[in-house]
PDB file of C-alpha atoms and ligand atoms in Angstrom:
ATOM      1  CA  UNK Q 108     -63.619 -15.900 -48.848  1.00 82.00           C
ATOM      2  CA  UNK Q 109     -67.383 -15.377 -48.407  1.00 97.00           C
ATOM      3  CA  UNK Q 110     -69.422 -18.504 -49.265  1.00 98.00           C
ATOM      4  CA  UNK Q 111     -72.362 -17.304 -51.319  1.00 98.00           C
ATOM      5  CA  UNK Q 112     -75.682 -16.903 -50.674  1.00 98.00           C
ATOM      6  CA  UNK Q 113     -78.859 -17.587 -52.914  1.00 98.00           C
ATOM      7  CA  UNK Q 114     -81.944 -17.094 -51.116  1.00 98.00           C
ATOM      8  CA  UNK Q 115     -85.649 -17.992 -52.766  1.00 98.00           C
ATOM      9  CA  UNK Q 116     -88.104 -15.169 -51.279  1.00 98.00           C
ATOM     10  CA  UNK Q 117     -91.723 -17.072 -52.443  1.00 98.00           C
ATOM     11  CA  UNK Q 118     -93.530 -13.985 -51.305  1.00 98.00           C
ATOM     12  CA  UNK Q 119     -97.085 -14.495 -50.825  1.00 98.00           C
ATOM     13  CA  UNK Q 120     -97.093 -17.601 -53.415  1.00 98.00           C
ATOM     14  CA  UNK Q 121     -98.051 -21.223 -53.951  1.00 98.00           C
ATOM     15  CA  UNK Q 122    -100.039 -23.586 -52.554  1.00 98.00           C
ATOM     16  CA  UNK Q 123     -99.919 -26.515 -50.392  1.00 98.00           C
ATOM     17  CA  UNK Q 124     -99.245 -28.990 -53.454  1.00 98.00           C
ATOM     18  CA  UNK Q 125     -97.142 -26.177 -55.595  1.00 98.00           C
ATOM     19  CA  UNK Q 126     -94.837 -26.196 -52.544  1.00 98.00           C
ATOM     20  CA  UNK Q 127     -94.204 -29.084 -52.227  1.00 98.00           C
ATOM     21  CA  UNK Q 128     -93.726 -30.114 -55.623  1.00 98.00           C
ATOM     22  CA  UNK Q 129     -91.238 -26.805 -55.444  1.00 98.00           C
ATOM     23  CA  UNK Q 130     -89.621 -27.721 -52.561  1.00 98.00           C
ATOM     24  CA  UNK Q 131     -88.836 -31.423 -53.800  1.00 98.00           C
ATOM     25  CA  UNK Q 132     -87.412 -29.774 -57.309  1.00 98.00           C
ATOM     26  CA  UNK Q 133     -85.130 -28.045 -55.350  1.00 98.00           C
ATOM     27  CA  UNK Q 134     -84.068 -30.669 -52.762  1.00 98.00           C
ATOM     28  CA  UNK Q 135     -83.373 -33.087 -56.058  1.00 98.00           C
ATOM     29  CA  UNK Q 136     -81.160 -30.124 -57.911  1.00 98.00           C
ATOM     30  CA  UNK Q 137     -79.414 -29.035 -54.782  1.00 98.00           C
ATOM     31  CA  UNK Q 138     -77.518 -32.542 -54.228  1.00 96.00           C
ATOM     32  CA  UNK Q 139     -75.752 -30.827 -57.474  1.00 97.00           C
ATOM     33  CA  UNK Q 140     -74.690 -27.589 -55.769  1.00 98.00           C
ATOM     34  CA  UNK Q 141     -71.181 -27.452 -53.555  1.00 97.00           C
ATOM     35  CA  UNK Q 142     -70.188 -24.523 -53.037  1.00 97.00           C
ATOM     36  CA  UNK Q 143     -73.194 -22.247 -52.605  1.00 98.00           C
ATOM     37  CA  UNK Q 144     -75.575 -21.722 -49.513  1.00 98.00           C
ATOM     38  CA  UNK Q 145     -79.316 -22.258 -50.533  1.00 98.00           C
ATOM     39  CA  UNK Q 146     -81.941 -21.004 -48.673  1.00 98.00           C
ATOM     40  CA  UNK Q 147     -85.859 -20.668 -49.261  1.00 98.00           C
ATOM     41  CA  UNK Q 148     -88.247 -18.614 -47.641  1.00 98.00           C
ATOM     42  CA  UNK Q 149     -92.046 -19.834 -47.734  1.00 98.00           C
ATOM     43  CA  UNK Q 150     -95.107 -18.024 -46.365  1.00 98.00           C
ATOM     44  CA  UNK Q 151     -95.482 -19.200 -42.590  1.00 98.00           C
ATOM     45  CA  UNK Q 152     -98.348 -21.751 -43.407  1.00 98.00           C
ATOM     46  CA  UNK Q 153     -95.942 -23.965 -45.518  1.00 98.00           C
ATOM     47  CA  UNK Q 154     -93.104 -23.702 -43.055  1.00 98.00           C
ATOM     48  CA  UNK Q 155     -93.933 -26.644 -41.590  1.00 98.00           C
ATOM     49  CA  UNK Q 156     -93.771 -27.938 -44.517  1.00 98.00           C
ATOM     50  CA  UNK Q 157     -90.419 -26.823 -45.596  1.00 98.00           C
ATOM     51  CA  UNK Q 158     -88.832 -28.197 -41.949  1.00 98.00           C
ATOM     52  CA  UNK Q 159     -89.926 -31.791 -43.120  1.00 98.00           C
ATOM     53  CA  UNK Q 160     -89.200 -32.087 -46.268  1.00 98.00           C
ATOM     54  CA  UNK Q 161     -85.220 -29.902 -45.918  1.00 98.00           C
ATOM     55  CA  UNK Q 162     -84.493 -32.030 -42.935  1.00 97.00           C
ATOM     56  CA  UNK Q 163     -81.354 -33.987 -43.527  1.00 97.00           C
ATOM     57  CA  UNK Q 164     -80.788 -31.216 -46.635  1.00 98.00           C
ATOM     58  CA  UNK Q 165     -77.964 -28.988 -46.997  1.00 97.00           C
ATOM     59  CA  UNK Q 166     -80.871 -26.214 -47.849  1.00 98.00           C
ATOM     60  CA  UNK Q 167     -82.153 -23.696 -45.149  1.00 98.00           C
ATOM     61  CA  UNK Q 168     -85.192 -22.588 -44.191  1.00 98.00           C
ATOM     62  CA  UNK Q 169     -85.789 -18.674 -43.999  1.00 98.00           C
ATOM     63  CA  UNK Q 170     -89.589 -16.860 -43.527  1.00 98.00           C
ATOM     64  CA  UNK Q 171     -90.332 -13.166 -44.856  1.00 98.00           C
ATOM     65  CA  UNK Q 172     -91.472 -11.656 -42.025  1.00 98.00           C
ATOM     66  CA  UNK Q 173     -91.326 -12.155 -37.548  1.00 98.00           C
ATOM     67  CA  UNK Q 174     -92.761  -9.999 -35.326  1.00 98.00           C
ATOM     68  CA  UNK Q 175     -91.062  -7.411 -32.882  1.00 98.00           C
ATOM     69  CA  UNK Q 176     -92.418  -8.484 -29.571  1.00 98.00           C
ATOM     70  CA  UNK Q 177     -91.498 -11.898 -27.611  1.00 97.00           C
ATOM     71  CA  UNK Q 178     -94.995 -13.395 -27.043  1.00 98.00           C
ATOM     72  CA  UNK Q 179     -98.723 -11.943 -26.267  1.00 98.00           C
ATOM     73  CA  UNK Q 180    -101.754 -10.232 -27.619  1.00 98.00           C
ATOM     74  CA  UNK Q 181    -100.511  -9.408 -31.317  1.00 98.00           C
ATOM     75  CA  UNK Q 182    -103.209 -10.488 -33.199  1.00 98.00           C
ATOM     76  CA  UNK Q 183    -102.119 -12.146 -37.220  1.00 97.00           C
ATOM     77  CA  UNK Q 184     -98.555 -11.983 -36.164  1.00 98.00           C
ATOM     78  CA  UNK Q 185     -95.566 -14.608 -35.762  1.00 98.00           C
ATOM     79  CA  UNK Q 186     -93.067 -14.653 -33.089  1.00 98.00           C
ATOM     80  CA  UNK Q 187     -89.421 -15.292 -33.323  1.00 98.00           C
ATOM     81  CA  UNK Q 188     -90.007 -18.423 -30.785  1.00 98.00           C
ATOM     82  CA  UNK Q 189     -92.084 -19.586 -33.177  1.00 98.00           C
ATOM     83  CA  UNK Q 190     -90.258 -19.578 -36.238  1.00 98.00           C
ATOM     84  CA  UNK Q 191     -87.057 -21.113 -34.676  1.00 98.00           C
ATOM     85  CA  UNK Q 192     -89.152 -24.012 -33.525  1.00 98.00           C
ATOM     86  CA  UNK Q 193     -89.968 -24.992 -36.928  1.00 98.00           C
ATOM     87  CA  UNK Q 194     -86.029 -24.847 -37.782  1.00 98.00           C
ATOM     88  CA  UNK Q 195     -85.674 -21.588 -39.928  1.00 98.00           C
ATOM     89  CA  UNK Q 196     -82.286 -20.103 -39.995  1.00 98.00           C
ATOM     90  CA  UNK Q 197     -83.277 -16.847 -41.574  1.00 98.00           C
ATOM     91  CA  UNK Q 198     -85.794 -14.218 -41.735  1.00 98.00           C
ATOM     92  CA  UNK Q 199     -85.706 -11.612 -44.395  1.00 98.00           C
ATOM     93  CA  UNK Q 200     -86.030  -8.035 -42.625  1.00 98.00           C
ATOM     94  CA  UNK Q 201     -87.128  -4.489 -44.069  1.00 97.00           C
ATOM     95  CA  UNK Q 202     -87.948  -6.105 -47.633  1.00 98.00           C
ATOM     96  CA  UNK Q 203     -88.996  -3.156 -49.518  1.00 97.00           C
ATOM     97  CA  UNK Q 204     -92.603  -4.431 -50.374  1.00 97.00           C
ATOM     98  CA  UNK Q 205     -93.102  -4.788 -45.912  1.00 98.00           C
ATOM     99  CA  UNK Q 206     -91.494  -0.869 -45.501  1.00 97.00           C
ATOM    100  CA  UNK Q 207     -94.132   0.319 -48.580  1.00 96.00           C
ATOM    101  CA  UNK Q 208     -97.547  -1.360 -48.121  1.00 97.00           C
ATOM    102  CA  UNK Q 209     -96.693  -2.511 -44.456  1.00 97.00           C
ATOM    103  CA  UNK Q 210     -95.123   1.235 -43.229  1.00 97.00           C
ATOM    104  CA  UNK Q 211     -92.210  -0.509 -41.607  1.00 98.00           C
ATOM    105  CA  UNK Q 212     -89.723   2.125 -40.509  1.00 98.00           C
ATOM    106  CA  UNK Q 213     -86.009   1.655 -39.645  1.00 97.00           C
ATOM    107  CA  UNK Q 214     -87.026   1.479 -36.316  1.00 98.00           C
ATOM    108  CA  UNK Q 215     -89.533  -1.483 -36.707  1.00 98.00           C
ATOM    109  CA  UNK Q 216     -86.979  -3.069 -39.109  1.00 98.00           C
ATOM    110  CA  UNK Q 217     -83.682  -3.083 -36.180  1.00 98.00           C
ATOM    111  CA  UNK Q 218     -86.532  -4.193 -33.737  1.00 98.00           C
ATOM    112  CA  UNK Q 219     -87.166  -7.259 -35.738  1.00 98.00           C
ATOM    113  CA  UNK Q 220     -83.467  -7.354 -36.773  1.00 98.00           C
ATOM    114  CA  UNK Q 221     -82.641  -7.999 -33.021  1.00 98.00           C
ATOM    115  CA  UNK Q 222     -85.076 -10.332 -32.102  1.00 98.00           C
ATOM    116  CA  UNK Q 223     -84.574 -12.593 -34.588  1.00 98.00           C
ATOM    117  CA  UNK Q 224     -80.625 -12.231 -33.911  1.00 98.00           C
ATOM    118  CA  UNK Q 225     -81.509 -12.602 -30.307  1.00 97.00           C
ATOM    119  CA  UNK Q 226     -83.464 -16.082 -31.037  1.00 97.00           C
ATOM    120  CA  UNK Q 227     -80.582 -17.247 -32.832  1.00 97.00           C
ATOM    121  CA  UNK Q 228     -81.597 -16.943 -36.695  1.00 98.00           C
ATOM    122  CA  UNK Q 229     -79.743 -14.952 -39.259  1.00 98.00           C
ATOM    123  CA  UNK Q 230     -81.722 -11.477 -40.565  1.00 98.00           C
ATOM    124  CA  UNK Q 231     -81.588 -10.923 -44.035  1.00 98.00           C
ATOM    125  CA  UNK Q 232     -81.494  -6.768 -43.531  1.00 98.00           C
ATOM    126  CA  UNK Q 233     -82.665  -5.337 -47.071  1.00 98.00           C
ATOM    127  CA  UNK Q 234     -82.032  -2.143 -47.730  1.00 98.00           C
ATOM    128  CA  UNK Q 235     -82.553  -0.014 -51.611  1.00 98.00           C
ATOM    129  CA  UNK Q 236     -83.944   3.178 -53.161  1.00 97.00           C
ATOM    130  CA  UNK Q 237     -86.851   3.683 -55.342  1.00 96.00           C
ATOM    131  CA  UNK Q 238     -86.213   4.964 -58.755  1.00 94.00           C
ATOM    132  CA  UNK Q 239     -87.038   8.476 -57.999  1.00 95.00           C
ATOM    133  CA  UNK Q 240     -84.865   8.677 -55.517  1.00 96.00           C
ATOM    134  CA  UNK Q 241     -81.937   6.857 -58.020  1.00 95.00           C
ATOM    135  CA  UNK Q 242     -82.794  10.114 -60.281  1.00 94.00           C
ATOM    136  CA  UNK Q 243     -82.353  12.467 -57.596  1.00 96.00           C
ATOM    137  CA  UNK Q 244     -79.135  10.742 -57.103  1.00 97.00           C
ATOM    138  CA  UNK Q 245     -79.936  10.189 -53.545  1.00 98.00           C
ATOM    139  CA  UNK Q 246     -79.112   6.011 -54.022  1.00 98.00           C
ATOM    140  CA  UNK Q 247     -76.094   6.426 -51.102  1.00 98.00           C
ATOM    141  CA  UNK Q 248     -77.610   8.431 -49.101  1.00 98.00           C
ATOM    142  CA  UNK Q 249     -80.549   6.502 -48.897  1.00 98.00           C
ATOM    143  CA  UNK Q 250     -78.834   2.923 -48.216  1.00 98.00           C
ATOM    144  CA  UNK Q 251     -76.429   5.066 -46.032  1.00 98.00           C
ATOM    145  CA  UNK Q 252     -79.463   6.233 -43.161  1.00 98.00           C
ATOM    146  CA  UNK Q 253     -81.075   2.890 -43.974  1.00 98.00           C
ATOM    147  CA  UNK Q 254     -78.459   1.084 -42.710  1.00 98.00           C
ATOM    148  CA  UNK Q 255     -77.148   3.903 -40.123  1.00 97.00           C
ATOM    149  CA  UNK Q 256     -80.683   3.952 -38.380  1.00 97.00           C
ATOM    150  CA  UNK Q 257     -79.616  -0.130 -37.717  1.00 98.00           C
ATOM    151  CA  UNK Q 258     -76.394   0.610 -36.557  1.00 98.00           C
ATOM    152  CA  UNK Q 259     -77.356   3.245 -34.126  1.00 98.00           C
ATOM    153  CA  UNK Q 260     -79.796   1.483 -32.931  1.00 98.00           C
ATOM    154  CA  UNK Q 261     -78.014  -1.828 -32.617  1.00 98.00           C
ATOM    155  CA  UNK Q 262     -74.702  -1.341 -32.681  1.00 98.00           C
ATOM    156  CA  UNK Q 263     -72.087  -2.589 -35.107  1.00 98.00           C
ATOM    157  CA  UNK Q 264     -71.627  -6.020 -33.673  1.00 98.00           C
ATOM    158  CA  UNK Q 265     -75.293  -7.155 -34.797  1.00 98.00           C
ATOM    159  CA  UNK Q 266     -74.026  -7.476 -38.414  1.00 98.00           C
ATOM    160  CA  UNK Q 267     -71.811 -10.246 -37.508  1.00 98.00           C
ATOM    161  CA  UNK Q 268     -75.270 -12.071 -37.643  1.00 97.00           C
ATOM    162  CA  UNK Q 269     -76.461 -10.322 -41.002  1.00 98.00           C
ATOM    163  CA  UNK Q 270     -76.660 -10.888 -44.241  1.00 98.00           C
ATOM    164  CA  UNK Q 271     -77.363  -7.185 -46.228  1.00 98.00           C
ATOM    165  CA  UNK Q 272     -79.708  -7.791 -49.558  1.00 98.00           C
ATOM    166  CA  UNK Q 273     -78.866  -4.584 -51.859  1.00 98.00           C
ATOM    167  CA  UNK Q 274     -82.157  -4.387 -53.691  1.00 98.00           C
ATOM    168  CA  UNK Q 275     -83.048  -1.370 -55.583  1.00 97.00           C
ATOM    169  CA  UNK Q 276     -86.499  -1.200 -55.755  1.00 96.00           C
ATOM    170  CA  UNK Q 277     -87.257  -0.097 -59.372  1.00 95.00           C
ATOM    171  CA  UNK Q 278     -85.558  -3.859 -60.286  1.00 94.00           C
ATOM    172  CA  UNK Q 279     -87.946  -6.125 -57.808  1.00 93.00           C
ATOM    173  CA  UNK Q 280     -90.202  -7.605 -59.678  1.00 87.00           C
ATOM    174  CA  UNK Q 281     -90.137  -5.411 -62.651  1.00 90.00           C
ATOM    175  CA  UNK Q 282     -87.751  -7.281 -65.181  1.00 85.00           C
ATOM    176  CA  UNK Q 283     -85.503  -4.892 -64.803  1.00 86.00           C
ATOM    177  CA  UNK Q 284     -82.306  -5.393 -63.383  1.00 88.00           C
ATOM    178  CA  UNK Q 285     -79.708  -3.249 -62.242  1.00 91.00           C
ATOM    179  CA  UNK Q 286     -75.928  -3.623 -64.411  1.00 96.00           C
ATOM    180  CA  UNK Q 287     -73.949  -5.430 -62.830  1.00 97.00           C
ATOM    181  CA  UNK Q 288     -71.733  -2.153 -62.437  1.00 97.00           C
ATOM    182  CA  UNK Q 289     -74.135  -0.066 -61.137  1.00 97.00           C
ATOM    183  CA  UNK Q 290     -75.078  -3.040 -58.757  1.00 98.00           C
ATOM    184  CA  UNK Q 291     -71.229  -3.384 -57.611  1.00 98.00           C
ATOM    185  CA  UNK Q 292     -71.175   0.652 -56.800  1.00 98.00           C
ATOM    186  CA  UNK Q 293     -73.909  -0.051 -54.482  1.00 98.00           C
ATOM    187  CA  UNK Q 294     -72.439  -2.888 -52.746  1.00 98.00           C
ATOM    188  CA  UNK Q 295     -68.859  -1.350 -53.066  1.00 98.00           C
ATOM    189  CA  UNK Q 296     -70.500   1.560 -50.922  1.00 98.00           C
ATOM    190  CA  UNK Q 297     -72.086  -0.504 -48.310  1.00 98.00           C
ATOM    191  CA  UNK Q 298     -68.705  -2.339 -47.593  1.00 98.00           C
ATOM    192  CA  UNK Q 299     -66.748   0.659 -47.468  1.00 98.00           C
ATOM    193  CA  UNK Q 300     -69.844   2.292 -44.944  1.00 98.00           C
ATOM    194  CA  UNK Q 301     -69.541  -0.715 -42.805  1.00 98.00           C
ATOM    195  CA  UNK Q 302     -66.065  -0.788 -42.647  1.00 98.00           C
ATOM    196  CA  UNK Q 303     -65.849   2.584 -41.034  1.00 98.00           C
ATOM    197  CA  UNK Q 304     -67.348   1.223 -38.449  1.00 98.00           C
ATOM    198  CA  UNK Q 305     -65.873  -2.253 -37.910  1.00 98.00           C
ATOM    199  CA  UNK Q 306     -63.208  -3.387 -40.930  1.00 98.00           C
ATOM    200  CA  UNK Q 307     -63.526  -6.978 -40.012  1.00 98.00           C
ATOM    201  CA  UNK Q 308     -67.278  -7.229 -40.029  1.00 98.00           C
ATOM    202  CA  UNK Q 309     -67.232  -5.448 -43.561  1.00 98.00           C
ATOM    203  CA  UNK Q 310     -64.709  -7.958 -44.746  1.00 98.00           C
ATOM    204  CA  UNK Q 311     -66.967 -10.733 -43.780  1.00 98.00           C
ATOM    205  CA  UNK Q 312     -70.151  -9.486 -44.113  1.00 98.00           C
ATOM    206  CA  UNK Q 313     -72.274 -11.195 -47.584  1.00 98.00           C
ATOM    207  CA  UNK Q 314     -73.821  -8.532 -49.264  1.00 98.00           C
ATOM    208  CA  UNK Q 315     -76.564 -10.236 -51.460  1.00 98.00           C
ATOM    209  CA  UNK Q 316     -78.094  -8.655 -54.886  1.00 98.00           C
ATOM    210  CA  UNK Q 317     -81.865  -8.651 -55.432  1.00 97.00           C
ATOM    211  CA  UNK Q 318     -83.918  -7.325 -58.333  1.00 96.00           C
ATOM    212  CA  UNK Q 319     -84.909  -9.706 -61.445  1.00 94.00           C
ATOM    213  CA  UNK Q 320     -82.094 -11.890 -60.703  1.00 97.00           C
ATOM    214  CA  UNK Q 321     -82.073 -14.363 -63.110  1.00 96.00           C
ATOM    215  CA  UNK Q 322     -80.328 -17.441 -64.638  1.00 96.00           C
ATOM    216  CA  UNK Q 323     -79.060 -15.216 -67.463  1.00 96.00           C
ATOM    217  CA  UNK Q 324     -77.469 -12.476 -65.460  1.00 97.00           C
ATOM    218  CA  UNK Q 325     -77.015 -13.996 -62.393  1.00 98.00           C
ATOM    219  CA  UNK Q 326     -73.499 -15.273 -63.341  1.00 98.00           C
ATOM    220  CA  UNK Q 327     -72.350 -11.697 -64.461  1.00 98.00           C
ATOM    221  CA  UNK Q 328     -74.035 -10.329 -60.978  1.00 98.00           C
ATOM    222  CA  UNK Q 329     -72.220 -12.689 -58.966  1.00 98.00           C
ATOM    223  CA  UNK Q 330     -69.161 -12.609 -60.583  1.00 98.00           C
ATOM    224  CA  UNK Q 331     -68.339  -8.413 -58.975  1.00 98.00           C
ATOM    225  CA  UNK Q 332     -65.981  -8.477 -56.205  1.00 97.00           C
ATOM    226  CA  UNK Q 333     -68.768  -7.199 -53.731  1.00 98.00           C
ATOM    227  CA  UNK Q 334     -71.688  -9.238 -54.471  1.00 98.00           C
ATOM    228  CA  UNK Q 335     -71.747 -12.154 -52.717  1.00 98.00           C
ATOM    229  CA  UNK Q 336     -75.136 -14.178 -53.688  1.00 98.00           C
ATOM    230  CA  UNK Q 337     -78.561 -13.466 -54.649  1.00 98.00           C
ATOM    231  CA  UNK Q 338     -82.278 -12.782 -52.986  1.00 98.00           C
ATOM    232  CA  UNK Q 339     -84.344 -14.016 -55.215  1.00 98.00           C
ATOM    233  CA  UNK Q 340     -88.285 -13.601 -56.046  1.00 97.00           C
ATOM    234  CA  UNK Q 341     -89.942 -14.364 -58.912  1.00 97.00           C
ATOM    235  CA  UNK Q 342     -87.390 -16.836 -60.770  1.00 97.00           C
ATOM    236  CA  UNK Q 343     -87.328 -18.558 -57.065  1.00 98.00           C
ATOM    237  CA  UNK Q 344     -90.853 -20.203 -57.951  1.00 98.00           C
ATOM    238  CA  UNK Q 345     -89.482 -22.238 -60.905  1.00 98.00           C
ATOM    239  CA  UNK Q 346     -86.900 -24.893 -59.761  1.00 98.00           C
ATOM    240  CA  UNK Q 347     -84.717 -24.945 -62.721  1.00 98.00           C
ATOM    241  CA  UNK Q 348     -84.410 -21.122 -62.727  1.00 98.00           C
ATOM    242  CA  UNK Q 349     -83.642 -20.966 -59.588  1.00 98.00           C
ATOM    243  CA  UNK Q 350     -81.275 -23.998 -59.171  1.00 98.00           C
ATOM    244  CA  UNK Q 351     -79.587 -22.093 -62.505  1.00 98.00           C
ATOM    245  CA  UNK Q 352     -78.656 -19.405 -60.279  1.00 98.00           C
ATOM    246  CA  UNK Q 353     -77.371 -21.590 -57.946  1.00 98.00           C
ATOM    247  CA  UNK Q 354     -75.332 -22.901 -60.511  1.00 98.00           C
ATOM    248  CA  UNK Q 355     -74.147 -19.866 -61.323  1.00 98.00           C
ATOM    249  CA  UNK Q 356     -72.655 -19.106 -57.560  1.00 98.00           C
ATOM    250  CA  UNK Q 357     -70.654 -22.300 -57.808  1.00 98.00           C
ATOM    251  CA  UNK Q 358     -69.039 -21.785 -60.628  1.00 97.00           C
ATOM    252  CA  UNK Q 359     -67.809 -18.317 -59.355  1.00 97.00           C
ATOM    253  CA  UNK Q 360     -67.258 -19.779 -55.982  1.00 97.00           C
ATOM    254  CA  UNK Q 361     -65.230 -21.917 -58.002  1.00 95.00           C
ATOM    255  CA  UNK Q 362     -63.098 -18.984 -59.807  1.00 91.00           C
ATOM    256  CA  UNK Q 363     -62.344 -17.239 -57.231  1.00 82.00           C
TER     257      UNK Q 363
HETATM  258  C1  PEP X 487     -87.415  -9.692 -54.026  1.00 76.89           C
HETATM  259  O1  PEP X 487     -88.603  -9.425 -53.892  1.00 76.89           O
HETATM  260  O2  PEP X 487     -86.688  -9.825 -53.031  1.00 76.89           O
HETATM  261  C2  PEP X 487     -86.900  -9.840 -55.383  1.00 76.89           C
HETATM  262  C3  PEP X 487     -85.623  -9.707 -55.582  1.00 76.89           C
HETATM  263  O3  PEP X 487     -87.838 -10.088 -56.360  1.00 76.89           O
HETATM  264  P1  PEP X 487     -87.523 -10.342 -57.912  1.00 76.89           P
HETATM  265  O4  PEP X 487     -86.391 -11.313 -58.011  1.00 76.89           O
HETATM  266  O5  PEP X 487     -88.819 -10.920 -58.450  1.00 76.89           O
HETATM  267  O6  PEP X 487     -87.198  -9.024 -58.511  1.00 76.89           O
END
């Protein structure tokens, strides 16, 4: 059985005081949650932060972004040596908002993929389609290359150290959130593409939902046979919503 995952992606939110009054909500809530993984992804200024105050926690610490290259002249950017030292267990990779405004290719995103697998953290690979590509009906085949670019690149094996976030794009951020059938297609299709490759990894392998998640669908998200936790934006910056959600993966953790 895969133990699920709910993720908070703060984006570029929150200050100093606002995190960690956020990160304390949390902390308090979480002693409530058993069966779920939690994790929470500041901005890299608060991630020091974050290390302090989830020491000793059952919570993780993720960040949103890491930088290809090892060490050196890469002005404004954040190396994979530097995020493990401050304890986080997770980056988020090819979020859709870093391939749009940031041009990160396929090729960037496995770059980062492996050096963050390489350092010892867990990626968070995201992978979705826009809506005008959901009404061209090109949804598979753009998750399909998406995630083919990272295994030809990579190799199969890397997703042993993956989580995949499905997260259409036309539901991040917009209030709109994908059924929870048209949400289990997706992930139904992602299992089945990974299995060709490897059946075991696809077995294992969490396949998270993103896009408006929120307390009130979460449960009905998380409850299809392929969707196996939650990255989670804007109801991630309000403790109770997000510990909600939280709630919601234990109790199907505790159904199934
Ligand atoms: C996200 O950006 O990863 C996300 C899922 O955002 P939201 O929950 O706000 O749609």
């Amino acid at each position: 059985m895969r133990q699920p995952l709910i993720a908070g992606n703060w984006k570029m939110n929150g200050t100093r005081s606002s995190v960690e009054t956020l990160l304390l909500s949390v902390i308090s809530g979480a002693s409530a949650i058993s069966k779920t993984e939690i994790a929470v992804c500041p901005s890299f200024p608060f991630l020091e932060l974050g290390e302090r105050l989830l020491t000793g926690t059952t919570i993780k610490l993720g960040a949103q972004n890491i930088c290809t290259k090892e060490v050196g002249a890469y002005t404004g950017e954040v190396s994979a040596n530097m995020l493990a030292e401050f304890s986080c267990q997770y980056v988020i990779c090819g979020h859709s908002e870093r391939r749009e405004y940031y041009g990160e290719t396929d090729t960037i995103i496995a770059e980062k993929v492996s050096i963050c697998v390489k350092k010892g953290m867990k990626a968070i690979l995201c992978v979705g389609e826009t809506l005008s590509q959901r009404e061209q009906e090109q949804t598979e085949s753009v998750i399909e290359s998406q995630l083919e670019n990272v295994i030809k690149q990579l190799g199969i094996d890397i997703f042993n150290h993956i989580d995949i976030a499905y997260e259409p794009v036309w539901a991040i951020g917009t209030g709109k959130t994908a059924t929870p059938e048209q949400a289990q297609n997706v992930h139904g299709f992602i299992r089945q593409k990974i299995a060709i490759h490897n059946t075991v990894i696809a077995e294992k392998i969490r396949i998270l939902y993103g896009g408006s998640m929120k307390a009130e669908n979460a449960h009905d998200l998380l409850s299809q046979s392929d969707i196996d936790g939650g990255l989670i934006g804007g109801a991630s910056l309000i403790a109770n919503d997000f510990l909600a959600i939280c709630h919601a993966g234990d109790a199907v953790a505790s159904q199934n």
